[in-house]
Every structure is written in C-alpha cells, then in structure tokens.
PDB file of C-alpha atoms in Angstrom:
ATOM      1  CA  MET A   1     137.378 133.263  22.022  1.00  0.00           C
ATOM      2  CA  THR A   2     137.077 131.771  25.506  1.00  0.00           C
ATOM      3  CA  SER A   3     134.803 128.904  26.302  1.00  0.00           C
ATOM      4  CA  GLU A   4     132.454 129.039  29.249  1.00  0.00           C
ATOM      5  CA  ASN A   5     133.864 125.708  30.446  1.00  0.00           C
ATOM      6  CA  GLN A   6     137.514 126.614  29.935  1.00  0.00           C
ATOM      7  CA  ILE A   7     139.779 125.947  32.911  1.00  0.00           C
ATOM      8  CA  ASP A   8     142.172 128.814  33.632  1.00  0.00           C
ATOM      9  CA  HIS A   9     144.555 126.898  35.905  1.00  0.00           C
ATOM     10  CA  THR A  10     144.926 123.328  37.118  1.00  0.00           C
ATOM     11  CA  MET A  11     146.373 122.742  40.570  1.00  0.00           C
ATOM     12  CA  LYS A  12     147.540 119.451  42.010  1.00  0.00           C
ATOM     13  CA  VAL A  13     146.447 119.134  45.638  1.00  0.00           C
ATOM     14  CA  ILE A  14     147.703 116.181  47.653  1.00  0.00           C
ATOM     15  CA  LEU A  15     146.474 114.953  51.029  1.00  0.00           C
ATOM     16  CA  VAL A  16     149.098 113.280  53.209  1.00  0.00           C
ATOM     17  CA  GLY A  17     149.117 112.076  56.781  1.00  0.00           C
ATOM     18  CA  SER A  18     149.172 108.990  58.941  1.00  0.00           C
ATOM     19  CA  SER A  19     146.692 106.192  58.424  1.00  0.00           C
ATOM     20  CA  GLY A  20     143.306 106.837  59.994  1.00  0.00           C
ATOM     21  CA  VAL A  21     143.500 110.634  60.268  1.00  0.00           C
ATOM     22  CA  GLY A  22     140.595 111.130  57.861  1.00  0.00           C
ATOM     23  CA  LYS A  23     142.105 112.154  54.520  1.00  0.00           C
ATOM     24  CA  THR A  24     139.591 110.165  52.477  1.00  0.00           C
ATOM     25  CA  SER A  25     136.743 111.395  54.673  1.00  0.00           C
ATOM     26  CA  LEU A  26     137.771 115.033  54.056  1.00  0.00           C
ATOM     27  CA  ILE A  27     137.594 114.488  50.309  1.00  0.00           C
ATOM     28  CA  SER A  28     134.196 112.806  50.629  1.00  0.00           C
ATOM     29  CA  ALA A  29     132.936 115.681  52.778  1.00  0.00           C
ATOM     30  CA  TYR A  30     134.159 118.207  50.213  1.00  0.00           C
ATOM     31  CA  PHE A  31     132.056 116.473  47.567  1.00  0.00           C
ATOM     32  CA  LYS A  32     129.173 116.434  50.065  1.00  0.00           C
ATOM     33  CA  ASN A  33     129.001 112.671  50.318  1.00  0.00           C
ATOM     34  CA  PRO A  34     127.388 111.359  53.502  1.00  0.00           C
ATOM     35  CA  PHE A  35     129.875 110.744  56.311  1.00  0.00           C
ATOM     36  CA  GLU A  36     130.825 107.093  56.767  1.00  0.00           C
ATOM     37  CA  ASN A  37     132.778 105.856  59.736  1.00  0.00           C
ATOM     38  CA  ASN A  38     135.078 103.809  57.509  1.00  0.00           C
ATOM     39  CA  ASP A  39     137.997 101.991  59.100  1.00  0.00           C
ATOM     40  CA  LEU A  40     139.428 100.663  55.833  1.00  0.00           C
ATOM     41  CA  PRO A  41     142.768 102.281  54.979  1.00  0.00           C
ATOM     42  CA  THR A  42     143.613 103.739  51.588  1.00  0.00           C
ATOM     43  CA  VAL A  43     146.165 101.403  50.010  1.00  0.00           C
ATOM     44  CA  ALA A  44     146.823 103.160  46.695  1.00  0.00           C
ATOM     45  CA  PRO A  45     146.705 106.798  45.642  1.00  0.00           C
ATOM     46  CA  ALA A  46     143.418 107.880  44.083  1.00  0.00           C
ATOM     47  CA  SER A  47     142.397 111.142  42.485  1.00  0.00           C
ATOM     48  CA  CYS A  48     139.333 113.192  41.692  1.00  0.00           C
ATOM     49  CA  SER A  49     138.841 116.754  40.533  1.00  0.00           C
ATOM     50  CA  ALA A  50     136.693 119.771  41.252  1.00  0.00           C
ATOM     51  CA  VAL A  51     136.390 123.184  39.631  1.00  0.00           C
ATOM     52  CA  VAL A  52     136.361 126.214  41.919  1.00  0.00           C
ATOM     53  CA  GLN A  53     135.488 129.738  40.773  1.00  0.00           C
ATOM     54  CA  VAL A  54     137.982 132.300  42.120  1.00  0.00           C
ATOM     55  CA  GLU A  55     137.869 135.937  40.987  1.00  0.00           C
ATOM     56  CA  LYS A  56     136.380 135.143  37.557  1.00  0.00           C
ATOM     57  CA  LYS A  57     138.901 132.339  37.053  1.00  0.00           C
ATOM     58  CA  LYS A  58     138.073 128.645  36.908  1.00  0.00           C
ATOM     59  CA  ILE A  59     140.568 126.668  38.936  1.00  0.00           C
ATOM     60  CA  GLU A  60     140.576 122.905  38.586  1.00  0.00           C
ATOM     61  CA  LEU A  61     141.743 121.126  41.725  1.00  0.00           C
ATOM     62  CA  GLN A  62     143.190 117.703  40.983  1.00  0.00           C
ATOM     63  CA  ILE A  63     142.846 116.166  44.435  1.00  0.00           C
ATOM     64  CA  TRP A  64     145.050 113.202  45.331  1.00  0.00           C
ATOM     65  CA  ASP A  65     144.331 110.940  48.289  1.00  0.00           C
ATOM     66  CA  THR A  66     147.387 108.990  49.458  1.00  0.00           C
ATOM     67  CA  ALA A  67     147.974 105.995  51.678  1.00  0.00           C
ATOM     68  CA  GLY A  68     149.123 106.765  55.198  1.00  0.00           C
ATOM     69  CA  GLN A  69     150.312 103.309  56.197  1.00  0.00           C
ATOM     70  CA  GLU A  70     154.081 103.038  56.224  1.00  0.00           C
ATOM     71  CA  ARG A  71     154.197 100.010  53.936  1.00  0.00           C
ATOM     72  CA  PHE A  72     152.437 101.974  51.156  1.00  0.00           C
ATOM     73  CA  GLN A  73     154.281 105.280  51.587  1.00  0.00           C
ATOM     74  CA  ALA A  74     156.999 104.601  49.005  1.00  0.00           C
ATOM     75  CA  ILE A  75     154.317 104.331  46.334  1.00  0.00           C
ATOM     76  CA  SER A  76     152.480 107.398  47.615  1.00  0.00           C
ATOM     77  CA  GLN A  77     155.626 109.548  47.658  1.00  0.00           C
ATOM     78  CA  MET A  78     155.916 109.224  43.880  1.00  0.00           C
ATOM     79  CA  PHE A  79     152.661 111.188  43.649  1.00  0.00           C
ATOM     80  CA  TYR A  80     153.983 114.112  45.742  1.00  0.00           C
ATOM     81  CA  ARG A  81     156.066 115.412  42.838  1.00  0.00           C
ATOM     82  CA  ASP A  82     154.678 118.396  40.967  1.00  0.00           C
ATOM     83  CA  SER A  83     152.108 119.066  43.692  1.00  0.00           C
ATOM     84  CA  HIS A  84     151.130 122.697  44.104  1.00  0.00           C
ATOM     85  CA  VAL A  85     149.431 122.320  47.495  1.00  0.00           C
ATOM     86  CA  ALA A  86     149.786 119.685  50.207  1.00  0.00           C
ATOM     87  CA  PHE A  87     147.294 119.190  53.012  1.00  0.00           C
ATOM     88  CA  VAL A  88     149.245 117.637  55.891  1.00  0.00           C
ATOM     89  CA  CYS A  89     146.374 116.012  57.773  1.00  0.00           C
ATOM     90  CA  PHE A  90     146.698 114.950  61.390  1.00  0.00           C
ATOM     91  CA  ASP A  91     144.706 114.021  64.456  1.00  0.00           C
ATOM     92  CA  PRO A  92     144.917 117.093  66.728  1.00  0.00           C
ATOM     93  CA  LYS A  93     145.470 114.812  69.713  1.00  0.00           C
ATOM     94  CA  ARG A  94     148.584 113.399  68.008  1.00  0.00           C
ATOM     95  CA  THR A  95     150.771 116.092  66.489  1.00  0.00           C
ATOM     96  CA  ASP A  96     153.986 114.047  66.707  1.00  0.00           C
ATOM     97  CA  GLN A  97     153.962 113.019  63.014  1.00  0.00           C
ATOM     98  CA  VAL A  98     153.410 116.477  61.489  1.00  0.00           C
ATOM     99  CA  GLU A  99     157.120 117.248  61.101  1.00  0.00           C
ATOM    100  CA  ASN A 100     157.744 113.910  59.389  1.00  0.00           C
ATOM    101  CA  TRP A 101     154.993 114.539  56.809  1.00  0.00           C
ATOM    102  CA  VAL A 102     156.070 118.133  56.158  1.00  0.00           C
ATOM    103  CA  ASN A 103     159.649 116.936  55.572  1.00  0.00           C
ATOM    104  CA  LYS A 104     158.477 114.298  53.078  1.00  0.00           C
ATOM    105  CA  ILE A 105     156.568 116.932  51.125  1.00  0.00           C
ATOM    106  CA  ARG A 106     159.471 119.405  51.212  1.00  0.00           C
ATOM    107  CA  THR A 107     161.807 116.692  49.891  1.00  0.00           C
ATOM    108  CA  GLU A 108     159.638 115.612  46.951  1.00  0.00           C
ATOM    109  CA  ALA A 109     157.930 118.941  46.142  1.00  0.00           C
ATOM    110  CA  PRO A 110     160.004 121.792  47.603  1.00  0.00           C
ATOM    111  CA  ASP A 111     157.860 124.586  46.083  1.00  0.00           C
ATOM    112  CA  CYS A 112     154.594 123.077  47.275  1.00  0.00           C
ATOM    113  CA  LEU A 113     152.422 125.202  49.599  1.00  0.00           C
ATOM    114  CA  VAL A 114     151.755 123.332  52.845  1.00  0.00           C
ATOM    115  CA  TYR A 115     148.515 123.526  54.801  1.00  0.00           C
ATOM    116  CA  LEU A 116     148.354 122.022  58.276  1.00  0.00           C
ATOM    117  CA  VAL A 117     144.970 120.329  58.579  1.00  0.00           C
ATOM    118  CA  ALA A 118     143.775 119.192  61.993  1.00  0.00           C
ATOM    119  CA  THR A 119     140.975 116.687  61.447  1.00  0.00           C
ATOM    120  CA  LYS A 120     138.202 115.287  63.637  1.00  0.00           C
ATOM    121  CA  SER A 121     137.402 118.567  65.394  1.00  0.00           C
ATOM    122  CA  ASP A 122     133.966 117.130  66.180  1.00  0.00           C
ATOM    123  CA  ILE A 123     135.456 114.858  68.873  1.00  0.00           C
ATOM    124  CA  LEU A 124     137.324 117.672  70.632  1.00  0.00           C
ATOM    125  CA  THR A 125     136.157 119.472  73.742  1.00  0.00           C
ATOM    126  CA  GLN A 126     136.069 123.269  73.686  1.00  0.00           C
ATOM    127  CA  GLU A 127     139.166 123.260  75.904  1.00  0.00           C
ATOM    128  CA  GLU A 128     141.018 121.060  73.387  1.00  0.00           C
ATOM    129  CA  ILE A 129     139.913 123.308  70.508  1.00  0.00           C
ATOM    130  CA  ASN A 130     141.268 126.338  72.358  1.00  0.00           C
ATOM    131  CA  GLU A 131     144.533 124.480  72.977  1.00  0.00           C
ATOM    132  CA  ILE A 132     144.964 123.468  69.332  1.00  0.00           C
ATOM    133  CA  ASN A 133     144.154 127.003  68.174  1.00  0.00           C
ATOM    134  CA  GLN A 134     146.928 128.307  70.440  1.00  0.00           C
ATOM    135  CA  MET A 135     149.354 125.767  68.960  1.00  0.00           C
ATOM    136  CA  ALA A 136     148.283 126.650  65.417  1.00  0.00           C
ATOM    137  CA  GLN A 137     150.302 129.838  65.075  1.00  0.00           C
ATOM    138  CA  ASP A 138     153.488 128.211  66.382  1.00  0.00           C
ATOM    139  CA  MET A 139     153.046 125.199  64.104  1.00  0.00           C
ATOM    140  CA  THR A 140     152.353 127.393  61.079  1.00  0.00           C
ATOM    141  CA  GLN A 141     155.562 129.359  61.677  1.00  0.00           C
ATOM    142  CA  THR A 142     157.662 126.314  62.545  1.00  0.00           C
ATOM    143  CA  TYR A 143     156.703 124.438  59.378  1.00  0.00           C
ATOM    144  CA  HIS A 144     156.446 127.538  57.136  1.00  0.00           C
ATOM    145  CA  ALA A 145     152.878 126.538  56.356  1.00  0.00           C
ATOM    146  CA  GLU A 146     150.449 128.590  54.326  1.00  0.00           C
ATOM    147  CA  ALA A 147     147.676 128.069  56.877  1.00  0.00           C
ATOM    148  CA  PHE A 148     146.362 125.951  59.719  1.00  0.00           C
ATOM    149  CA  ILE A 149     142.768 124.783  59.374  1.00  0.00           C
ATOM    150  CA  LEU A 150     140.695 122.846  61.909  1.00  0.00           C
ATOM    151  CA  THR A 151     138.268 120.515  60.116  1.00  0.00           C
ATOM    152  CA  SER A 152     135.655 117.840  60.653  1.00  0.00           C
ATOM    153  CA  ALA A 153     134.546 115.549  57.846  1.00  0.00           C
ATOM    154  CA  LYS A 154     131.629 114.446  60.024  1.00  0.00           C
ATOM    155  CA  THR A 155     130.145 117.938  60.547  1.00  0.00           C
ATOM    156  CA  GLY A 156     131.676 119.589  57.468  1.00  0.00           C
ATOM    157  CA  ASN A 157     133.368 122.226  59.645  1.00  0.00           C
ATOM    158  CA  GLY A 158     136.233 123.889  57.744  1.00  0.00           C
ATOM    159  CA  VAL A 159     136.134 121.491  54.786  1.00  0.00           C
ATOM    160  CA  GLN A 160     134.885 123.906  52.090  1.00  0.00           C
ATOM    161  CA  ASP A 161     137.168 126.641  53.473  1.00  0.00           C
ATOM    162  CA  LEU A 162     140.158 124.315  53.185  1.00  0.00           C
ATOM    163  CA  PHE A 163     139.750 123.517  49.497  1.00  0.00           C
ATOM    164  CA  GLU A 164     138.636 127.031  48.546  1.00  0.00           C
ATOM    165  CA  SER A 165     141.641 128.498  50.373  1.00  0.00           C
ATOM    166  CA  ALA A 166     143.928 126.297  48.286  1.00  0.00           C
ATOM    167  CA  ALA A 167     142.230 127.440  45.072  1.00  0.00           C
ATOM    168  CA  ARG A 168     142.656 131.103  46.071  1.00  0.00           C
ATOM    169  CA  CYS A 169     146.446 130.559  46.123  1.00  0.00           C
ATOM    170  CA  TYR A 170     146.586 130.167  42.346  1.00  0.00           C
ATOM    171  CA  PRO A 171     148.213 133.592  41.694  1.00  0.00           C
ATOM    172  CA  GLN A 172     150.990 132.803  44.164  1.00  0.00           C
ATOM    173  CA  ILE A 173     151.539 129.336  42.712  1.00  0.00           C
ATOM    174  CA  PHE A 174     151.544 130.208  39.046  1.00  0.00           C
ATOM    175  CA  LYS A 175     153.548 133.400  39.464  1.00  0.00           C
ATOM    176  CA  ALA A 176     156.186 131.438  41.398  1.00  0.00           C
ATOM    177  CA  ASN A 177     156.278 128.693  38.759  1.00  0.00           C
ATOM    178  CA  THR A 178     156.691 131.028  35.784  1.00  0.00           C
ATOM    179  CA  PRO A 179     160.089 130.374  34.240  1.00  0.00           C
ATOM    180  CA  LYS A 180     162.513 133.253  34.565  1.00  0.00           C
ATOM    181  CA  GLN A 181     163.738 134.758  31.334  1.00  0.00           C
ATOM    182  CA  GLU A 182     167.388 135.085  32.292  1.00  0.00           C
ATOM    183  CA  PRO A 183     169.987 134.994  29.566  1.00  0.00           C
ATOM    184  CA  GLN A 184     172.293 132.022  29.745  1.00  0.00           C
ATOM    185  CA  GLN A 185     175.988 132.635  29.515  1.00  0.00           C
ATOM    186  CA  LEU A 186     177.732 129.907  27.610  1.00  0.00           C
ATOM    187  CA  THR A 187     181.339 129.255  28.493  1.00  0.00           C
ATOM    188  CA  PRO A 188     183.512 126.773  26.696  1.00  0.00           C
ATOM    189  CA  SER A 189     184.312 123.773  28.821  1.00  0.00           C
ATOM    190  CA  LYS A 190     187.932 123.132  29.673  1.00  0.00           C
ATOM    191  CA  ARG A 191     189.127 119.674  28.863  1.00  0.00           C
ATOM    192  CA  GLU A 192     191.541 118.032  31.196  1.00  0.00           C
ATOM    193  CA  LYS A 193     194.306 115.889  29.876  1.00  0.00           C
ATOM    194  CA  CYS A 194     194.023 112.281  30.795  1.00  0.00           C
ATOM    195  CA  CYS A 195     197.714 111.421  30.556  1.00  0.00           C
TER     196      CYS A 195
END
C-alpha cells in the first residue's frame, strides 16, 4: 500500500559559488519569498526541502545553501559529499571562479550532476544576455555540466525551471547510484616473510 504523501526519491541539491552571487536569494525565490536586497553573507550551511512532482513520482529536494566566503569554505565543503546535484552559481559578469567551484564539487562529490547557474540576469543588458548565452554552450561542454541556466532571484526568471530540472534528473541519478551486482572473486593473500 502506498501513501499519498510517500516520497519516492530524496535528492541532495547543493548551491555553491562565491560570496554575493545570490545563492540564498535563489532559494528564497524558489519558495516564493519576496526578494530582499540582502548584503549579509551566509556563514554556515543551511538546508530546507521541497517536494516536486515528476512523472507521478514525488521527489524531495533537500536544498543546501553554503557559504561562499573563503574563510568558511572548509566547513561548507564537508556538506558537498553525497550531493546528487550541484548548482554552481556565479555572477555572469565574473565567470573566472566557475572552474574553481566545479573542481571543488568534482573532488568531494565526483558523481554529482553539475548545473551552471548564472544569477542576476535582471541587471544584464540584452547584449550581455546574448553574450552569456553564446558562452553557455562552451562552458557546459568544458565543465561537463548537465545544463546552463540564466536566473534572476529578483524577477523569478529561470528559478522554478532550475529546481524542476534538477528533480527531473532523478532517473539518471538513481540508476547511476544503483550498486552493481558483480560477483567478487576472492583470492588468498600472499604473506611476505619479514626476515
């Protein structure tokens, strides 16, 4: 018997990126909280969860917000482990830190799906949006990212799509994480003489 409230899969989604790129604002926008121009940095990882319906499955997203300031990154990196999806958030006018963040994720959670998330699209001119969209394909290939999404926490542009896109990856994630049933071959260990 299945319960109406039963969760089919739980996915850990982590937001990483430099301080001030808008990770916390993206989460607030996803939960439809009013936009606040908050300059206070996140100093410790925090989490919340949401349930997304995907193809008759209920997917719980455990969403982790991490600190972007360098002095707090060692603590934040502990929370990267066991992540299924990472949103590498960055200011589209400053793409120089993307590689650094992708490498940190790949080190701590090598099987994690990476999304490149350009934030603050509301402050870009149409010319800058066109430019970043041209860069998107190259960046996605370079960093072996699942997708590139242009977002704005202020206007809500791309925010719902971002989180729903992550939830739609559940078959890929849970198929990849299913343990293989390969027989183990046991061989006696050879002991070396010490003298």
